[in-house]
mmCIF file of C-alpha atoms in Angstrom:
data_model
loop_
_atom_site.group_PDB
_atom_site.id
_atom_site.type_symbol
_atom_site.label_atom_id
_atom_site.label_comp_id
_atom_site.label_asym_id
_atom_site.label_seq_id
_atom_site.Cartn_x
_atom_site.Cartn_y
_atom_site.Cartn_z
ATOM 1 C CA MET A 54 -24.014 2.067 29.885
ATOM 2 C CA PRO A 55 -24.899 0.594 33.364
ATOM 3 C CA ASN A 56 -24.906 -3.241 33.483
ATOM 4 C CA SER A 57 -23.134 -3.564 30.363
ATOM 5 C CA THR A 58 -19.605 -5.606 30.283
ATOM 6 C CA MET A 59 -17.502 -4.529 26.994
ATOM 7 C CA VAL A 60 -16.534 -7.416 24.326
ATOM 8 C CA THR A 61 -12.983 -7.986 24.016
ATOM 9 C CA LYS A 62 -13.477 -10.896 21.816
ATOM 10 C CA PHE A 63 -15.989 -12.460 19.547
ATOM 11 C CA LEU A 64 -17.251 -16.101 19.012
ATOM 12 C CA LEU A 65 -17.453 -17.175 14.847
ATOM 13 C CA THR A 66 -20.458 -19.374 14.229
ATOM 14 C CA ARG A 67 -20.340 -22.613 12.705
ATOM 15 C CA PHE A 68 -22.976 -24.003 10.184
ATOM 16 C CA SER A 69 -23.680 -26.801 12.406
ATOM 17 C CA ASP A 70 -22.729 -28.037 16.226
ATOM 18 C CA VAL A 71 -23.148 -31.748 14.881
ATOM 19 C CA TRP A 72 -19.458 -33.559 14.952
ATOM 20 C CA GLU A 73 -19.951 -35.509 11.576
ATOM 21 C CA LEU A 74 -21.400 -32.172 9.785
ATOM 22 C CA ARG A 75 -18.383 -30.237 11.214
ATOM 23 C CA VAL A 76 -15.890 -32.564 9.965
ATOM 24 C CA LEU A 77 -17.827 -32.309 6.319
ATOM 25 C CA HIS A 78 -17.763 -28.591 6.392
ATOM 26 C CA ALA A 79 -14.346 -28.500 7.224
ATOM 27 C CA MET A 80 -13.060 -30.731 4.844
ATOM 28 C CA LEU A 81 -15.077 -29.189 2.117
ATOM 29 C CA PHE A 82 -13.272 -25.856 3.114
ATOM 30 C CA LEU A 83 -10.395 -26.925 3.018
ATOM 31 C CA LEU A 84 -10.952 -28.915 -0.604
ATOM 32 C CA MET A 85 -11.636 -25.626 -2.066
ATOM 33 C CA TYR A 86 -8.822 -23.708 -0.279
ATOM 34 C CA LEU A 87 -6.389 -26.193 -1.374
ATOM 35 C CA GLY A 88 -7.907 -26.195 -5.285
ATOM 36 C CA THR A 89 -7.649 -22.143 -5.207
ATOM 37 C CA LEU A 90 -4.350 -21.986 -3.788
ATOM 38 C CA MET A 91 -2.946 -24.523 -6.818
ATOM 39 C CA GLY A 92 -5.024 -23.271 -9.656
ATOM 40 C CA ASN A 93 -4.105 -19.769 -8.680
ATOM 41 C CA PHE A 94 -0.434 -20.688 -8.372
ATOM 42 C CA LEU A 95 -0.647 -22.523 -11.493
ATOM 43 C CA ILE A 96 -1.743 -19.176 -13.129
ATOM 44 C CA VAL A 97 0.667 -16.727 -11.679
ATOM 45 C CA THR A 98 3.374 -19.516 -12.419
ATOM 46 C CA VAL A 99 2.230 -19.955 -15.997
ATOM 47 C CA THR A 100 2.096 -16.079 -16.621
ATOM 48 C CA ILE A 101 6.017 -15.286 -14.968
ATOM 49 C CA LEU A 102 7.663 -18.040 -16.632
ATOM 50 C CA ASP A 103 5.897 -18.084 -20.282
ATOM 51 C CA ASP A 104 7.423 -15.430 -22.550
ATOM 52 C CA LYS A 105 4.392 -15.590 -24.511
ATOM 53 C CA LEU A 106 2.311 -14.364 -22.044
ATOM 54 C CA HIS A 107 4.050 -11.330 -20.899
ATOM 55 C CA THR A 108 0.823 -9.015 -21.812
ATOM 56 C CA PRO A 109 -1.557 -6.590 -19.833
ATOM 57 C CA MET A 110 -4.371 -9.174 -19.707
ATOM 58 C CA TYR A 111 -2.222 -12.022 -18.237
ATOM 59 C CA PHE A 112 -0.372 -9.137 -15.940
ATOM 60 C CA PHE A 113 -3.925 -8.454 -14.523
ATOM 61 C CA LEU A 114 -4.790 -12.044 -14.544
ATOM 62 C CA ARG A 115 -1.503 -12.882 -12.478
ATOM 63 C CA ASN A 116 -2.725 -10.219 -10.106
ATOM 64 C CA LEU A 117 -5.856 -11.104 -9.885
ATOM 65 C CA SER A 118 -4.505 -14.761 -8.610
ATOM 66 C CA VAL A 119 -2.530 -13.503 -6.123
ATOM 67 C CA LEU A 120 -5.526 -11.584 -4.908
ATOM 68 C CA ASP A 121 -7.863 -14.703 -5.169
ATOM 69 C CA MET A 122 -5.184 -16.538 -2.703
ATOM 70 C CA CYS A 123 -4.916 -13.435 -0.460
ATOM 71 C CA PHE A 124 -8.669 -13.402 0.013
ATOM 72 C CA ILE A 125 -9.778 -16.936 0.543
ATOM 73 C CA SER A 126 -6.399 -17.164 3.033
ATOM 74 C CA VAL A 127 -7.968 -14.668 5.568
ATOM 75 C CA THR A 128 -11.133 -16.648 6.111
ATOM 76 C CA ILE A 129 -11.016 -20.490 5.390
ATOM 77 C CA PRO A 130 -8.575 -21.272 7.675
ATOM 78 C CA LYS A 131 -9.580 -19.744 10.916
ATOM 79 C CA ALA A 132 -13.149 -21.226 9.180
ATOM 80 C CA CYS A 133 -11.843 -24.976 9.227
ATOM 81 C CA ILE A 134 -10.042 -24.260 13.086
ATOM 82 C CA ILE A 135 -13.402 -23.574 14.650
ATOM 83 C CA PHE A 136 -15.108 -26.531 12.496
ATOM 84 C CA LEU A 137 -12.742 -28.903 14.151
ATOM 85 C CA PHE A 138 -11.889 -27.781 17.579
ATOM 86 C CA ASP A 139 -13.891 -26.625 20.327
ATOM 87 C CA THR A 140 -12.651 -23.352 20.397
ATOM 88 C CA ARG A 141 -14.607 -20.123 18.326
ATOM 89 C CA VAL A 142 -13.235 -17.405 19.839
ATOM 90 C CA ILE A 143 -11.578 -14.612 17.602
ATOM 91 C CA SER A 144 -9.932 -11.631 19.207
ATOM 92 C CA MET A 145 -10.790 -8.083 18.730
ATOM 93 C CA VAL A 146 -7.711 -7.374 16.986
ATOM 94 C CA GLY A 147 -7.889 -10.586 14.432
ATOM 95 C CA CYS A 148 -11.832 -9.508 13.974
ATOM 96 C CA ALA A 149 -10.671 -6.002 12.556
ATOM 97 C CA ALA A 150 -8.031 -7.679 10.828
ATOM 98 C CA GLN A 151 -10.525 -9.673 9.201
ATOM 99 C CA VAL A 152 -12.928 -7.055 8.242
ATOM 100 C CA PHE A 153 -10.415 -4.636 6.699
ATOM 101 C CA LEU A 154 -8.517 -7.861 4.857
ATOM 102 C CA VAL A 155 -12.028 -8.876 3.334
ATOM 103 C CA ILE A 156 -12.808 -5.503 2.193
ATOM 104 C CA PHE A 157 -9.512 -4.544 1.061
ATOM 105 C CA LEU A 158 -9.275 -7.748 -1.245
ATOM 106 C CA ALA A 159 -13.186 -7.567 -2.404
ATOM 107 C CA PHE A 160 -12.945 -4.002 -3.298
ATOM 108 C CA VAL A 161 -9.603 -4.070 -4.950
ATOM 109 C CA GLU A 162 -10.706 -7.387 -6.966
ATOM 110 C CA ILE A 163 -13.702 -5.257 -8.094
ATOM 111 C CA LEU A 164 -11.494 -2.531 -9.858
ATOM 112 C CA PHE A 165 -9.069 -5.486 -10.753
ATOM 113 C CA LEU A 166 -12.282 -6.619 -12.786
ATOM 114 C CA CYS A 167 -13.220 -3.134 -14.231
ATOM 115 C CA ILE A 168 -9.519 -2.860 -15.299
ATOM 116 C CA MET A 169 -9.472 -6.306 -16.784
ATOM 117 C CA ALA A 170 -12.648 -5.372 -18.638
ATOM 118 C CA HIS A 171 -11.185 -1.774 -20.337
ATOM 119 C CA ASP A 172 -8.078 -4.034 -21.144
ATOM 120 C CA ARG A 173 -10.239 -6.296 -22.936
ATOM 121 C CA TYR A 174 -12.377 -3.084 -24.824
ATOM 122 C CA VAL A 175 -9.250 -1.502 -25.910
ATOM 123 C CA ALA A 176 -8.011 -4.792 -27.267
ATOM 124 C CA ILE A 177 -10.694 -5.301 -29.259
ATOM 125 C CA CYS A 178 -11.937 -2.104 -30.107
ATOM 126 C CA GLN A 179 -8.963 0.008 -30.621
ATOM 127 C CA PRO A 180 -6.135 -2.745 -31.668
ATOM 128 C CA LEU A 181 -4.012 -0.739 -33.303
ATOM 129 C CA HIS A 182 -3.638 1.639 -29.791
ATOM 130 C CA TYR A 183 -3.495 -1.379 -27.081
ATOM 131 C CA ALA A 184 -0.013 -1.254 -26.844
ATOM 132 C CA MET A 185 0.345 2.299 -26.547
ATOM 133 C CA ILE A 186 -2.769 2.777 -23.927
ATOM 134 C CA MET A 187 -2.120 -0.235 -21.963
ATOM 135 C CA ASN A 188 1.810 -0.319 -21.466
ATOM 136 C CA HIS A 189 3.745 -1.786 -19.010
ATOM 137 C CA GLN A 190 3.564 1.577 -16.964
ATOM 138 C CA VAL A 191 0.220 2.478 -17.117
ATOM 139 C CA CYS A 192 -0.619 -1.507 -16.205
ATOM 140 C CA VAL A 193 1.778 -0.970 -12.759
ATOM 141 C CA GLN A 194 0.333 2.286 -11.840
ATOM 142 C CA MET A 195 -3.258 1.142 -11.908
ATOM 143 C CA THR A 196 -2.604 -1.300 -10.065
ATOM 144 C CA LEU A 197 -0.672 0.564 -7.521
ATOM 145 C CA ALA A 198 -3.618 2.820 -7.687
ATOM 146 C CA SER A 199 -6.514 0.052 -6.962
ATOM 147 C CA VAL A 200 -4.018 -1.312 -3.836
ATOM 148 C CA LEU A 201 -4.293 2.563 -2.452
ATOM 149 C CA CYS A 202 -7.954 3.226 -2.907
ATOM 150 C CA GLY A 203 -8.794 -0.179 -1.323
ATOM 151 C CA ILE A 204 -6.111 0.499 1.680
ATOM 152 C CA ILE A 205 -8.180 3.733 1.924
ATOM 153 C CA TYR A 206 -11.851 2.363 1.515
ATOM 154 C CA SER A 207 -10.771 -0.642 3.947
ATOM 155 C CA GLY A 208 -9.421 1.670 6.648
ATOM 156 C CA PHE A 209 -12.408 3.912 6.639
ATOM 157 C CA HIS A 210 -15.406 1.281 7.072
ATOM 158 C CA THR A 211 -13.125 -0.644 9.888
ATOM 159 C CA GLY A 212 -12.430 2.368 11.661
ATOM 160 C CA ASN A 213 -15.828 3.668 11.406
ATOM 161 C CA THR A 214 -16.971 0.133 12.739
ATOM 162 C CA PHE A 215 -14.503 -0.820 15.409
ATOM 163 C CA ARG A 216 -15.222 3.245 17.095
ATOM 164 C CA LEU A 217 -18.273 1.580 18.116
ATOM 165 C CA SER A 218 -18.935 0.335 21.297
ATOM 166 C CA PHE A 219 -19.408 -4.028 21.807
ATOM 167 C CA CYS A 220 -21.456 -4.255 24.905
ATOM 168 C CA GLN A 221 -24.266 -7.120 23.695
ATOM 169 C CA SER A 222 -23.663 -10.659 22.399
ATOM 170 C CA ASN A 223 -20.183 -11.650 21.440
ATOM 171 C CA VAL A 224 -21.492 -14.055 18.939
ATOM 172 C CA VAL A 225 -20.997 -13.175 15.131
ATOM 173 C CA HIS A 226 -23.188 -15.270 13.151
ATOM 174 C CA GLN A 227 -21.283 -15.716 10.456
ATOM 175 C CA PHE A 228 -17.801 -17.843 10.103
ATOM 176 C CA PHE A 229 -15.827 -14.351 9.746
ATOM 177 C CA CYS A 230 -16.077 -11.173 11.020
ATOM 178 C CA ASP A 231 -18.131 -8.714 8.692
ATOM 179 C CA ILE A 232 -19.522 -5.478 9.178
ATOM 180 C CA PRO A 233 -23.285 -6.030 9.096
ATOM 181 C CA THR A 234 -22.716 -8.750 11.778
ATOM 182 C CA LEU A 235 -20.742 -6.450 14.233
ATOM 183 C CA LEU A 236 -23.246 -3.907 13.701
ATOM 184 C CA ASN A 237 -25.630 -6.037 15.154
ATOM 185 C CA LEU A 238 -23.620 -6.494 18.183
ATOM 186 C CA SER A 239 -23.088 -3.026 19.067
ATOM 187 C CA CYS A 240 -25.193 -0.725 21.461
ATOM 188 C CA SER A 241 -23.949 2.237 20.172
ATOM 189 C CA ASP A 242 -25.708 4.141 17.178
ATOM 190 C CA THR A 243 -25.075 2.398 13.825
ATOM 191 C CA LEU A 244 -27.651 4.594 11.668
ATOM 192 C CA SER A 245 -24.537 6.511 10.139
ATOM 193 C CA ASN A 246 -22.005 3.080 9.598
ATOM 194 C CA LYS A 247 -25.440 1.699 7.634
ATOM 195 C CA ILE A 248 -25.907 4.310 5.744
ATOM 196 C CA SER A 249 -22.347 4.718 4.539
ATOM 197 C CA ILE A 250 -21.866 1.124 3.907
ATOM 198 C CA PHE A 251 -25.622 1.275 1.697
ATOM 199 C CA ILE A 252 -24.041 4.408 0.001
ATOM 200 C CA SER A 253 -20.681 3.366 -0.601
ATOM 201 C CA ALA A 254 -21.859 -0.128 -1.717
ATOM 202 C CA VAL A 255 -24.320 1.385 -4.418
ATOM 203 C CA VAL A 256 -21.792 3.718 -6.131
ATOM 204 C CA ILE A 257 -18.993 1.117 -6.127
ATOM 205 C CA LEU A 258 -21.001 -1.946 -7.422
ATOM 206 C CA ALA A 259 -23.613 -0.027 -9.269
ATOM 207 C CA GLY A 260 -20.688 2.060 -11.056
ATOM 208 C CA SER A 261 -18.758 -1.298 -11.514
ATOM 209 C CA PHE A 262 -21.324 -2.679 -12.875
ATOM 210 C CA ALA A 263 -21.836 0.074 -15.480
ATOM 211 C CA PHE A 264 -18.583 0.276 -16.165
ATOM 212 C CA ILE A 265 -18.049 -2.997 -17.188
ATOM 213 C CA THR A 266 -21.345 -3.436 -18.797
ATOM 214 C CA ARG A 267 -20.355 -0.442 -20.945
ATOM 215 C CA SER A 268 -17.125 -1.826 -21.838
ATOM 216 C CA TYR A 269 -18.831 -5.039 -23.012
ATOM 217 C CA ILE A 270 -21.523 -3.716 -25.082
ATOM 218 C CA HIS A 271 -18.492 -1.739 -26.957
ATOM 219 C CA ILE A 272 -16.809 -4.951 -27.164
ATOM 220 C CA PHE A 273 -19.712 -7.185 -28.475
ATOM 221 C CA SER A 274 -20.939 -4.776 -30.885
ATOM 222 C CA ASN A 275 -17.294 -4.379 -32.491
ATOM 223 C CA VAL A 276 -17.111 -8.402 -32.114
ATOM 224 C CA LEU A 277 -20.605 -9.087 -34.494
ATOM 225 C CA LYS A 278 -18.986 -6.708 -37.103
ATOM 226 C CA PHE A 279 -16.084 -9.515 -37.462
ATOM 227 C CA PRO A 280 -16.359 -11.060 -40.736
ATOM 228 C CA THR A 281 -15.740 -14.677 -40.011
ATOM 229 C CA ARG A 282 -17.485 -16.658 -36.963
ATOM 230 C CA GLY A 283 -13.717 -17.986 -36.155
ATOM 231 C CA GLU A 284 -12.919 -13.989 -35.097
ATOM 232 C CA TRP A 285 -15.951 -14.421 -32.795
ATOM 233 C CA GLY A 286 -15.216 -17.694 -30.896
ATOM 234 C CA LYS A 287 -11.585 -15.988 -30.218
ATOM 235 C CA ALA A 288 -12.991 -12.522 -28.822
ATOM 236 C CA PHE A 289 -15.624 -14.468 -26.858
ATOM 237 C CA SER A 290 -13.621 -17.087 -25.500
ATOM 238 C CA THR A 291 -11.255 -14.235 -23.795
ATOM 239 C CA CYS A 292 -14.614 -12.219 -22.738
ATOM 240 C CA VAL A 293 -16.949 -15.010 -20.944
ATOM 241 C CA PRO A 294 -14.737 -16.039 -18.475
ATOM 242 C CA HIS A 295 -14.774 -12.417 -17.398
ATOM 243 C CA ILE A 296 -18.336 -12.019 -17.658
ATOM 244 C CA ILE A 297 -19.297 -14.913 -15.384
ATOM 245 C CA VAL A 298 -16.620 -14.085 -13.180
ATOM 246 C CA VAL A 299 -18.052 -10.752 -12.280
ATOM 247 C CA THR A 300 -21.882 -11.791 -12.357
ATOM 248 C CA VAL A 301 -20.877 -13.976 -9.404
ATOM 249 C CA PHE A 302 -18.731 -11.696 -7.453
ATOM 250 C CA VAL A 303 -20.342 -8.590 -7.669
ATOM 251 C CA THR A 304 -24.352 -10.283 -7.483
ATOM 252 C CA SER A 305 -23.295 -11.847 -4.111
ATOM 253 C CA ILE A 306 -21.487 -8.801 -2.700
ATOM 254 C CA ALA A 307 -24.579 -6.979 -3.714
ATOM 255 C CA VAL A 308 -26.955 -8.767 -1.895
ATOM 256 C CA VAL A 309 -24.935 -9.026 1.427
ATOM 257 C CA CYS A 310 -24.538 -5.433 1.209
ATOM 258 C CA MET A 311 -27.720 -4.396 -0.074
ATOM 259 C CA LYS A 312 -30.129 -6.553 2.058
ATOM 260 C CA PRO A 313 -31.452 -5.100 5.242
ATOM 261 C CA ILE A 314 -29.004 -6.087 8.412
ATOM 262 C CA SER A 315 -31.090 -8.868 10.175
ATOM 263 C CA HIS A 316 -31.612 -9.100 13.786
ATOM 264 C CA SER A 317 -32.372 -13.141 13.147
ATOM 265 C CA PRO A 318 -29.437 -14.180 11.302
ATOM 266 C CA THR A 319 -29.979 -17.003 9.123
ATOM 267 C CA ILE A 320 -27.604 -19.975 7.706
ATOM 268 C CA GLN A 321 -28.801 -18.395 4.384
ATOM 269 C CA GLY A 322 -26.624 -15.299 4.974
ATOM 270 C CA MET A 323 -23.671 -17.523 5.817
ATOM 271 C CA ILE A 324 -24.340 -19.515 2.690
ATOM 272 C CA MET A 325 -24.338 -16.539 0.716
ATOM 273 C CA SER A 326 -21.292 -15.009 2.264
ATOM 274 C CA VAL A 327 -19.394 -18.399 0.772
ATOM 275 C CA PHE A 328 -20.543 -16.864 -2.524
ATOM 276 C CA TYR A 329 -18.315 -13.912 -2.764
ATOM 277 C CA THR A 330 -15.434 -14.993 -0.047
ATOM 278 C CA ILE A 331 -14.685 -18.021 -1.479
ATOM 279 C CA VAL A 332 -16.285 -19.283 -4.660
ATOM 280 C CA PRO A 333 -14.941 -16.820 -6.850
ATOM 281 C CA PRO A 334 -11.152 -17.200 -5.575
ATOM 282 C CA PHE A 335 -12.330 -21.233 -6.125
ATOM 283 C CA LEU A 336 -13.669 -20.731 -9.718
ATOM 284 C CA ASN A 337 -11.235 -17.951 -11.073
ATOM 285 C CA PRO A 338 -8.345 -20.137 -12.240
ATOM 286 C CA ILE A 339 -10.900 -23.180 -13.406
ATOM 287 C CA ILE A 340 -12.629 -20.483 -15.652
ATOM 288 C CA TYR A 341 -9.947 -18.566 -16.785
ATOM 289 C CA SER A 342 -7.385 -21.782 -17.391
ATOM 290 C CA LEU A 343 -9.947 -24.240 -19.028
ATOM 291 C CA ARG A 344 -11.274 -21.751 -21.129
ATOM 292 C CA ASN A 345 -7.980 -19.990 -22.173
ATOM 293 C CA LYS A 346 -6.003 -21.852 -24.874
ATOM 294 C CA LYS A 347 -2.880 -19.811 -24.380
ATOM 295 C CA ILE A 348 -2.622 -20.983 -20.828
ATOM 296 C CA LYS A 349 -3.348 -24.261 -21.940
ATOM 297 C CA ASP A 350 -0.624 -24.095 -24.515
ATOM 298 C CA ALA A 351 1.806 -22.344 -22.358
ATOM 299 C CA VAL A 352 1.703 -25.368 -19.337
ATOM 300 C CA ARG A 353 2.572 -27.697 -22.260
ATOM 301 C CA ARG A 354 5.074 -25.698 -23.259
ATOM 302 C CA ILE A 355 6.609 -25.414 -19.685
ATOM 303 C CA ILE A 356 6.122 -29.282 -19.219
ATOM 304 C CA ARG A 357 7.987 -29.931 -22.803
ATOM 305 C CA ARG A 358 10.881 -27.462 -21.740
ATOM 306 C CA LYS A 359 11.451 -29.245 -17.820
ATOM 307 C CA LEU A 360 11.178 -32.626 -19.448
ATOM 308 C CA CYS A 361 14.026 -31.687 -22.315
ATOM 309 C CA SER A 362 16.282 -29.959 -19.567
ATOM 310 C CA GLY A 363 15.776 -32.990 -17.526
ATOM 311 C CA LYS A 364 17.151 -35.452 -20.143
#
């Protein structure tokens, strides 16, 4: 391609170039980051230390919390750096690493949410077979299978993106590297990339949403047969937080992946990305811990145990 310079590094984009707003954005991101780490670390610690929480449900909740801490760590630290300092540069390797990790962690999170819906379905609809169906070996196998599928899926899309030539602008109109924005910067034919992204997004998101919806239709139809309202509340208390998390996460990813790739990026696109890269990891510990009586009871037991041991 004549008279073109091959891109070897990219420039990430801030929400604003006004210094006061940059500081404000960095502080908001940092507070959400610290809150996410603390909340998820609390869930991981409690579910490990309390023997009563050594069940499949809390095994997957612990895995989800670890995943969320990793997920938010891929984007926020770098974003805070570009907000506060004059450098917006990210290397080609660093950009590829961000793309791989964001796709990998988002994909595995979707699979974990599907597994957690299945876990609730078995617990409520097939309680007598729960221990056999959701035994520890099966839980570990499903976790490892999810991670392996995530590596394959993320590796395919990352490799398919970075095989392209980038010889136009090197400004990524996003606070992290993502595929839709990078495709705008390529001087190669990106039609096959766009088709593969659209098809895979439809299959994965629609399939996951259908699987989770089916699970909850069965769950709610069984819950309504319970004789007392107390049992209704107990069942709904474990299901509603999961439904909220799934709705926010899947909807925001669907909007980003399904919308046409724009050559005139807007601030709205950056804000929408916040809803699947930052908001779900931040909300998960709040939703699961504040609405979960067992976790709150476990925290009290651990605190009492520490206080008694310290006397």
